[in-house]
Short mmCIF file of C-alpha atoms in Angstrom, two decimals:
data_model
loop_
_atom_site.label_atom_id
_atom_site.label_comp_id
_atom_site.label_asym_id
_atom_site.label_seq_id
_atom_site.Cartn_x
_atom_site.Cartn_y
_atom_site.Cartn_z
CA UNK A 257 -25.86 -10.32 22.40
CA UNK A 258 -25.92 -9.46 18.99
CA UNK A 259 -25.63 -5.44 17.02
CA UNK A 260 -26.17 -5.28 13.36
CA UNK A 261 -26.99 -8.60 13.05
CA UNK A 262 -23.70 -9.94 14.57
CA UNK A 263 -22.42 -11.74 17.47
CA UNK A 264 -20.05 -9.67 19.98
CA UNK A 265 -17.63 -11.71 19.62
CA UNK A 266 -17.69 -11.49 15.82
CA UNK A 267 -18.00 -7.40 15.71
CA UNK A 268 -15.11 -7.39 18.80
CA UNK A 269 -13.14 -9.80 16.31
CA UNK A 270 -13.34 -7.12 13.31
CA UNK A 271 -12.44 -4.29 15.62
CA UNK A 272 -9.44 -6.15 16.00
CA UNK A 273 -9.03 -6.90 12.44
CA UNK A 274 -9.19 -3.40 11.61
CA UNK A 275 -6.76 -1.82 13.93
CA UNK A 276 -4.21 -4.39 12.47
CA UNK A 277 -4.84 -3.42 8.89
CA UNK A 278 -5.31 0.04 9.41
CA UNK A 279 -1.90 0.12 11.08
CA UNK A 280 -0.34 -1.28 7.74
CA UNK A 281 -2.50 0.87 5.91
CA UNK A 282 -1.49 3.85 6.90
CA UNK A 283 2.40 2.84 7.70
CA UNK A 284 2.65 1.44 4.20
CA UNK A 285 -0.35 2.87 2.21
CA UNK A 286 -1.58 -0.68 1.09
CA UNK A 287 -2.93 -3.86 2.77
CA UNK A 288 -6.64 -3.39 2.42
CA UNK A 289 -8.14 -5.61 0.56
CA UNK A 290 -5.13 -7.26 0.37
CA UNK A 291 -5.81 -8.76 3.59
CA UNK A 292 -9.80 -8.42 4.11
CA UNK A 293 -10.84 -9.39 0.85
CA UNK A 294 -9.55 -13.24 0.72
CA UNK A 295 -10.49 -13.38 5.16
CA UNK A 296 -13.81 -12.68 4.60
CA UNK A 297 -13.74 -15.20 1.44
CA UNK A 298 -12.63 -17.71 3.59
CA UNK A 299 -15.15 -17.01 6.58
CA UNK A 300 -17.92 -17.99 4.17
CA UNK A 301 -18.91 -14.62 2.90
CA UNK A 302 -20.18 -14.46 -0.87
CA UNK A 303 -17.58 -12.86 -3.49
CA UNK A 304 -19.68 -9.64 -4.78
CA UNK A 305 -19.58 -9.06 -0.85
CA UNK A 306 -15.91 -9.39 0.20
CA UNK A 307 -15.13 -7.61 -2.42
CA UNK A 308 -17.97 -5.03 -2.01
CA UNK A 309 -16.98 -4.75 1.62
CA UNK A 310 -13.71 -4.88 1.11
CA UNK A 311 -13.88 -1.60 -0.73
CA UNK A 312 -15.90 0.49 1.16
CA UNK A 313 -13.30 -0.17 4.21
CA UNK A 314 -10.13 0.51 2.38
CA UNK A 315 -12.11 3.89 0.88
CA UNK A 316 -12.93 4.58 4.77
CA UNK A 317 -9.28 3.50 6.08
CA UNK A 318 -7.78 5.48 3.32
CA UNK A 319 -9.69 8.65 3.78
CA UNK A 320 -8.34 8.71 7.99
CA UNK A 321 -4.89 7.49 6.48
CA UNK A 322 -4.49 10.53 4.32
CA UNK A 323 -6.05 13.07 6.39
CA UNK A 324 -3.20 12.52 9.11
CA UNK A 325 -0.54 12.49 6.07
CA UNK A 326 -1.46 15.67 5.07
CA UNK A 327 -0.74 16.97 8.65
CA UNK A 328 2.18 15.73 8.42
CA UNK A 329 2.65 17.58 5.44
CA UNK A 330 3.38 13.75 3.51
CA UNK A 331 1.10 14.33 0.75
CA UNK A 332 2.10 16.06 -2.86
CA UNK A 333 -1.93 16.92 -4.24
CA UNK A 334 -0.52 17.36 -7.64
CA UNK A 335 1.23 14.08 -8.13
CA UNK A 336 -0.78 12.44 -7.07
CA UNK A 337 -3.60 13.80 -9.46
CA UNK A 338 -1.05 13.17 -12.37
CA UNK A 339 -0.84 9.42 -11.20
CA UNK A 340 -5.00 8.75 -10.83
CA UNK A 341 -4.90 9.68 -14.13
CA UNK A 342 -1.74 7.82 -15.74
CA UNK A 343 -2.95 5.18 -13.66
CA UNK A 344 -6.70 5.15 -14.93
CA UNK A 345 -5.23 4.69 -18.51
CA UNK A 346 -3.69 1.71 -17.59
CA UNK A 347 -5.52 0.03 -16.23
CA UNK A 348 -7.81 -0.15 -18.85
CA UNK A 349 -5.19 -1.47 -21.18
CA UNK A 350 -4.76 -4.11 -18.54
CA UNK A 351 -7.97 -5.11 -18.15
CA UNK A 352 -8.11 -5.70 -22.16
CA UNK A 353 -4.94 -7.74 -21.48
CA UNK A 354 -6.51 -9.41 -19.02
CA UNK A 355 -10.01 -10.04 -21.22
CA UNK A 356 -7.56 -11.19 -23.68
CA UNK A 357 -6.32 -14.11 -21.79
CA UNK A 358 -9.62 -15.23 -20.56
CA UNK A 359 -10.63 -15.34 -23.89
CA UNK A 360 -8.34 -17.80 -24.58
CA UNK A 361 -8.71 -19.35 -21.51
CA UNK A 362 -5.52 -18.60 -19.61
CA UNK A 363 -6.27 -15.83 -17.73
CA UNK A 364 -6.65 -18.00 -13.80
CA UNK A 365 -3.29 -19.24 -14.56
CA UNK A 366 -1.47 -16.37 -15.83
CA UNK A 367 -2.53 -14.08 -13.57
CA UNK A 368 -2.22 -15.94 -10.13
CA UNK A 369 1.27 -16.85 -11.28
CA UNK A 370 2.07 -13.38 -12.13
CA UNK A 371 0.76 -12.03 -9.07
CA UNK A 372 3.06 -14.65 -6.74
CA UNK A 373 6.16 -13.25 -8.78
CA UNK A 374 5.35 -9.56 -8.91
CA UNK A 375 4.35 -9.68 -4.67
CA UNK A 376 7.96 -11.82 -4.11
CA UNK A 377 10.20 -10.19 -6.90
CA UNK A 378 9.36 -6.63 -5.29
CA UNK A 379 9.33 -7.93 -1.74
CA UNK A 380 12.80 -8.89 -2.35
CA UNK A 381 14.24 -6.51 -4.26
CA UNK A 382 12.65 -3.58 -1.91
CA UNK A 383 13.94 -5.87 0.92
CA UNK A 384 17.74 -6.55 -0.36
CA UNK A 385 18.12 -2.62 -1.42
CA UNK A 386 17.34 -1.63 2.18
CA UNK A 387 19.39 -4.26 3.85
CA UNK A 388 22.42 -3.14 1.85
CA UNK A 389 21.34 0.63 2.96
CA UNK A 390 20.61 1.73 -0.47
CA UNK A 391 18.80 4.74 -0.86
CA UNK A 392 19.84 5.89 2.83
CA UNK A 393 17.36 7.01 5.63
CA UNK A 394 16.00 10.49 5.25
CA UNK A 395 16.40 12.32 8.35
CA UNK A 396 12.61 13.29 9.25
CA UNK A 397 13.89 16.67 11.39
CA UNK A 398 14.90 18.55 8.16
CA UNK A 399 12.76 20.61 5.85
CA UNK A 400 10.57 18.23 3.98
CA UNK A 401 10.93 20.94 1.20
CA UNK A 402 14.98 20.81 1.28
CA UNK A 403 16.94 19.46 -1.46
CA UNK A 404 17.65 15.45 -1.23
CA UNK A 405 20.97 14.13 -1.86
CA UNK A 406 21.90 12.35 -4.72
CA UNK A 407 22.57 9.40 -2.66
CA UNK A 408 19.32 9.89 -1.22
CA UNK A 409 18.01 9.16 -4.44
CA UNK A 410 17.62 5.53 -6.33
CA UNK A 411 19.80 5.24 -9.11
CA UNK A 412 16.93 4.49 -11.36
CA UNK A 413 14.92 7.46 -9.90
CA UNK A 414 18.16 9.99 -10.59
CA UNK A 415 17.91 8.66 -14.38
CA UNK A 416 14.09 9.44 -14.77
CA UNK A 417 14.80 12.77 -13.05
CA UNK A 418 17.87 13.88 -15.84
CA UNK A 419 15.59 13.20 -18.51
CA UNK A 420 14.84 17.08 -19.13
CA UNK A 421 11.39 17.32 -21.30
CA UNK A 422 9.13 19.81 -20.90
CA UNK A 423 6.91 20.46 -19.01
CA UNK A 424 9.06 19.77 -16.10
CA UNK A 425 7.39 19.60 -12.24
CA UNK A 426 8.03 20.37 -8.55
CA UNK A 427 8.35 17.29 -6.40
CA UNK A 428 8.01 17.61 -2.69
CA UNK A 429 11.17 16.72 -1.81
CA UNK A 430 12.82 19.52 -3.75
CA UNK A 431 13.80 18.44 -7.10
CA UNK A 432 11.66 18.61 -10.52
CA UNK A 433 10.88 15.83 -12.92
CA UNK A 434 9.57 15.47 -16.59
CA UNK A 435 5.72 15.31 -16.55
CA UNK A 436 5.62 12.74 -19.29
CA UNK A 437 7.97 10.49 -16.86
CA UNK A 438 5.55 10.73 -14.18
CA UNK A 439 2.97 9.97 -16.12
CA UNK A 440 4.77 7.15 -18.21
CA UNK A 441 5.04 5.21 -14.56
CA UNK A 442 1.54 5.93 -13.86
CA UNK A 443 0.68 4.43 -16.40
CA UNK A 444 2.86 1.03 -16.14
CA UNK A 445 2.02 0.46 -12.64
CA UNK A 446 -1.59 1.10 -14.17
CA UNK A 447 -1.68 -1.81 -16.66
CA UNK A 448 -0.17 -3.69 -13.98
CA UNK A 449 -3.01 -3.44 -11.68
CA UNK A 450 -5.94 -3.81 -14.18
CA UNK A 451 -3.80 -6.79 -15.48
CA UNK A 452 -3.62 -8.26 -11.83
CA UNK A 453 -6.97 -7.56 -11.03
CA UNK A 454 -5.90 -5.66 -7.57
CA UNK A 455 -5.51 -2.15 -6.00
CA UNK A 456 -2.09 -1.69 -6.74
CA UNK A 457 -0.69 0.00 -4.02
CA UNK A 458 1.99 -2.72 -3.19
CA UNK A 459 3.07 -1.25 -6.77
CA UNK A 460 2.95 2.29 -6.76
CA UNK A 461 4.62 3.21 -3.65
CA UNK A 462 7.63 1.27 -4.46
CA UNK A 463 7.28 2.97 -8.05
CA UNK A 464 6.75 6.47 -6.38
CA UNK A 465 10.36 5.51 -4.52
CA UNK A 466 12.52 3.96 -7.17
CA UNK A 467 11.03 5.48 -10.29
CA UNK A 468 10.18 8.72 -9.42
CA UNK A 469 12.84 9.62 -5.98
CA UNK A 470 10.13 10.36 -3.44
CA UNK A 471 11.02 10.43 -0.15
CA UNK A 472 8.94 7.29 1.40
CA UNK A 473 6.64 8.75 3.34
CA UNK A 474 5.57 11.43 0.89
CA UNK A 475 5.68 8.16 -0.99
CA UNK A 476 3.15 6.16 1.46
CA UNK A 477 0.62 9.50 1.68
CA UNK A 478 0.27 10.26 -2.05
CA UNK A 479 -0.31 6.65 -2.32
CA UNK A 480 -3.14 6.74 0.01
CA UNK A 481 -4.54 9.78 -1.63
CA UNK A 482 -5.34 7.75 -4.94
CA UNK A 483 -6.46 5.09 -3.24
CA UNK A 484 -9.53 7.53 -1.93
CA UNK A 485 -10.40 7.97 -5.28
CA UNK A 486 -10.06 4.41 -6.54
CA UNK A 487 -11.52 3.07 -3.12
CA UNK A 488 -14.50 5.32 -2.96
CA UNK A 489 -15.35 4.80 -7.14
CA UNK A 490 -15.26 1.03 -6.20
CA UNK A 491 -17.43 1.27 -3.26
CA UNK A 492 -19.72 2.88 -4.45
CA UNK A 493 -20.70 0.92 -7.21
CA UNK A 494 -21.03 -2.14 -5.29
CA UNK A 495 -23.03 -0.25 -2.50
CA UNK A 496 -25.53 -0.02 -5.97
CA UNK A 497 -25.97 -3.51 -6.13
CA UNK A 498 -26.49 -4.15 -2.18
CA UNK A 499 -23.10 -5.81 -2.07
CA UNK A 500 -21.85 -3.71 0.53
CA UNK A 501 -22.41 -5.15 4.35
CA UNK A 502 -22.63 -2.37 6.97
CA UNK A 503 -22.32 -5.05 9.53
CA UNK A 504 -18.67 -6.02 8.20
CA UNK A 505 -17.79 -1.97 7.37
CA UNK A 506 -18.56 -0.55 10.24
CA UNK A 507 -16.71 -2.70 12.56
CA UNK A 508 -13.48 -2.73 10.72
CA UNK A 509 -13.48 1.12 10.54
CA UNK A 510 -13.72 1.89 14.03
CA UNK A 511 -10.92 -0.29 14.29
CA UNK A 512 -8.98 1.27 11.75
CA UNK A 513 -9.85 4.85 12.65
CA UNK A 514 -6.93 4.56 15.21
CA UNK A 515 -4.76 1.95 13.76
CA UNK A 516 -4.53 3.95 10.38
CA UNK A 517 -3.78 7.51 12.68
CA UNK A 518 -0.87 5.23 14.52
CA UNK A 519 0.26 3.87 11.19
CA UNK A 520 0.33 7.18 9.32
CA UNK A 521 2.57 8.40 12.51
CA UNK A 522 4.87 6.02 12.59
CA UNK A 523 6.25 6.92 9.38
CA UNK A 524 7.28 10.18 10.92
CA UNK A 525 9.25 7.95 13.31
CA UNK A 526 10.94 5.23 11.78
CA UNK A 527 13.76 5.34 9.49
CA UNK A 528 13.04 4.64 5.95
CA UNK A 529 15.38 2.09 5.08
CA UNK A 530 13.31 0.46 7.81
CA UNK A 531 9.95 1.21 6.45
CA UNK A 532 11.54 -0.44 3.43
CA UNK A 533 12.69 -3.81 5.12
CA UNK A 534 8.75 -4.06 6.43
CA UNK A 535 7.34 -3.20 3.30
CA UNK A 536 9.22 -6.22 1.57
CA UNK A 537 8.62 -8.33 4.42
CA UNK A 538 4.78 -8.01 3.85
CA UNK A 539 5.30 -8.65 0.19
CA UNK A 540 7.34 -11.70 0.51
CA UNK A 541 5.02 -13.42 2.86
CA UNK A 542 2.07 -12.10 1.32
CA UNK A 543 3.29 -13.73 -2.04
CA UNK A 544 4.02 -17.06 -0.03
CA UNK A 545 -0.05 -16.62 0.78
CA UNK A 546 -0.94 -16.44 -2.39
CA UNK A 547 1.07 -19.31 -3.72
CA UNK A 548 -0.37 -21.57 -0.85
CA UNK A 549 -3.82 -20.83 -1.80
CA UNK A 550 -3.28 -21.57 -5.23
CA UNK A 551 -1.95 -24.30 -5.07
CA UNK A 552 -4.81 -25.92 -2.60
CA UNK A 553 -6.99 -24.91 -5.36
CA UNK A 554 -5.18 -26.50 -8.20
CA UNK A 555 -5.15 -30.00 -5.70
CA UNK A 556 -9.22 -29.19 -4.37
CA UNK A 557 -7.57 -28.90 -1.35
CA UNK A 558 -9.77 -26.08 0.69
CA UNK A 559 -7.81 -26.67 3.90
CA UNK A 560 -4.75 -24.83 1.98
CA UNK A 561 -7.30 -21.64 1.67
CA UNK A 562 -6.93 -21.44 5.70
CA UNK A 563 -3.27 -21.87 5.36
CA UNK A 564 -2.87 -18.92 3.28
CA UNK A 565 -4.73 -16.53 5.71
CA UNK A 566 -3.33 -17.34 8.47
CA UNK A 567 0.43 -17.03 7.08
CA UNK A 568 -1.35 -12.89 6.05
CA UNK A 569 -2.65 -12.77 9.32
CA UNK A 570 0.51 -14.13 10.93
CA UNK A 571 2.39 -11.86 8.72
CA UNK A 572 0.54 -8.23 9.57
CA UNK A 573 0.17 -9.27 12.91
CA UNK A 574 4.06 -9.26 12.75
CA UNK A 575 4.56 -6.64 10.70
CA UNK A 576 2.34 -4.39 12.57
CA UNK A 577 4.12 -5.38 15.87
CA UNK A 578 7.24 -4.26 14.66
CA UNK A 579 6.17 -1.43 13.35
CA UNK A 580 4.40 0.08 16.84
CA UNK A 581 7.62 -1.24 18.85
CA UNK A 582 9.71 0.74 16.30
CA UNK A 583 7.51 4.07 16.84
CA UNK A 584 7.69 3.32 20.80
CA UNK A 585 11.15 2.94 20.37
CA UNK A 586 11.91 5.76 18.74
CA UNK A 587 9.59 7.79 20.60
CA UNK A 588 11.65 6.74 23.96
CA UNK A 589 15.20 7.88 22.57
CA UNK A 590 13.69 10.96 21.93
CA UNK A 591 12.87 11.18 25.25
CA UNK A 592 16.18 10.47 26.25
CA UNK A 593 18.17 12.40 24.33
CA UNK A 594 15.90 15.49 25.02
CA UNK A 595 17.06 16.83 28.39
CA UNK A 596 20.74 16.90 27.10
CA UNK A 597 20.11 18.71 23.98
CA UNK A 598 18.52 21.00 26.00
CA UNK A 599 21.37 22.01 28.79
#
């Protein structure tokens, strides 16, 4: 039996695919194309199309992602307009950066080695600051517009946020921050991702955290927000050139139109520091990927290619796993605890 073109199995097989993703999509507000782009590369499908593809789902997944944010009242509009356009302005300084060192014939090197240490150095230092409990949980039952603690805050963050130049703005989360600091991390995680070639979310929402103090999940939805803009620009231009397959889109999003709801959710659930401790999980496994399939391409080795995505797959079927369990068990001490606090 075949729909779209497809075999069952295959379409049953994306479904699948896309409730997994969409899970970490909306959870940590990246892991897109992160994870589509280099399986459908590896299942046989052209470049242009992968990427194409790619695109149009993580514009789709994105869109449900943020919508369920905003109910939870996880996205701030206005920062996150400030950062599309910090973050437009650098990345096209890193894409001359990048044009730069393909000039000269260094760019495949440079960049795939940058990419391994950015994914790792993050994943562990997001990874060691919440094992050590730095940056505390925020407790998800108070105001989302009360003031945070100091100790709620990154130490890096609380510096950014004493720098007092006008104009200074509201933060959801309750505290105010220079424009021109917002805007100055916009625009280094933006050179960062038009060096790197890549979405950039694995970037940002750490740099929304550390850099800037928001809580995470405010973090994880304003994230999401640019990534509709980013997502659906991308899309649509390869959708121009025909390299956008339906039969591939379609598919993944009616997988993720659930996963990404249950994702967006959890965040509302679990504690922060262990949102944190997933996040760098992903990273550091995800850079471990990377490395693998780089190297089987420096030694023609294409066996090395199926080695890498099945450590991702391995890893976000893991990651997502812990993720639901931690929502269900949440969920279920709530349950407990209710009847109690109600006598």
């Amino acid at each position: 039996m075949e729909i779209l073109g497809m075999s069952l199995a295959l379409i049953v097989l994306f479904v699948g695919f896309g409730l997994l993703i969409g899970i970490l999509f909306g959870f940590f507000g990246m892991g897109g194309s992160f994870l589509v782009t280099p399986a459908l590369l590896v299942m046989g499908y052209d470049a242009n199309v992968a990427v194409g593809s790619g695109l149009a789902f993580v514009f789709g997944t994105s869109v449900i992602a943020t919508l369920k944010h905003r109910d939870l009242g996880q996205v701030d509009y206005k920062l996150g307009i400030l950062m599309i356009a910090g973050t437009t302005a650098g990345i096209e300084v890193g894409k001359i950066g990048l044009e730069y060192l393909q000039h000269i014939g260094l760019a495949g090197s440079v960049v795939s080695v940058a990419y391994v240490l950015l994914l790792g150095g993050i994943g562990v230092f997001v990874t060691y600051e919440a094992m050590k409990g730095s940056g505390g949980g925020i407790d998800h039952d108070v105001d989302e517009d009360a003031d945070l603690e100091d100790e709620d805050i990154p130490e890096i963050a609380q510096k950014i946020q004493s720098y007092n130049v006008p104009p200074m703005i509201s933060i959801r989360g309750g505290f105010k921050v220079s424009l021109w600091m917002v805007l100055a991390v916009a625009f280094a995680t933006g050179v960062l991702s038009g060096f790197l070639g890549v979405g950039g979310g694995f970037i940002r929402m750490p740099a929304l955290f550390y850099l800037i103090g928001v809580p995470v999940p405010v973090a994880v939805g304003t994230d999401l927000f640019e990534i509709v803009f980013s997502g659906g620009i991308g899309s649509f231009l390869y959708a121009q050139s025909g390299a956008v397959e339906l039969g591939i889109v379609v598919p993944l999003l009616a997988g993720s139109a659930l996963g990404a709801r249950v994702g967006a959710a959890a965040t509302n659930l679990v504690n922060e520091d262990d949102i944190k401790v997933y996040f760098g999980v992903m990273l550091l496994l995800g850079a471990i990927a990377v490395a693998v399939r780089e190297i089987g391409g420096v030694l023609e080795m294409p066996v090395l290619d199926v080695v890498s995505l099945v450590i991702i797959l391995g890893a976000a079927l893991l990651v997502s796993g812990a993720v639901v369990y931690s929502s269900i068990t949440m969920l279920r001490e709530g349950t407990d605890v209710s009847p109690s606090t109600a006598d």
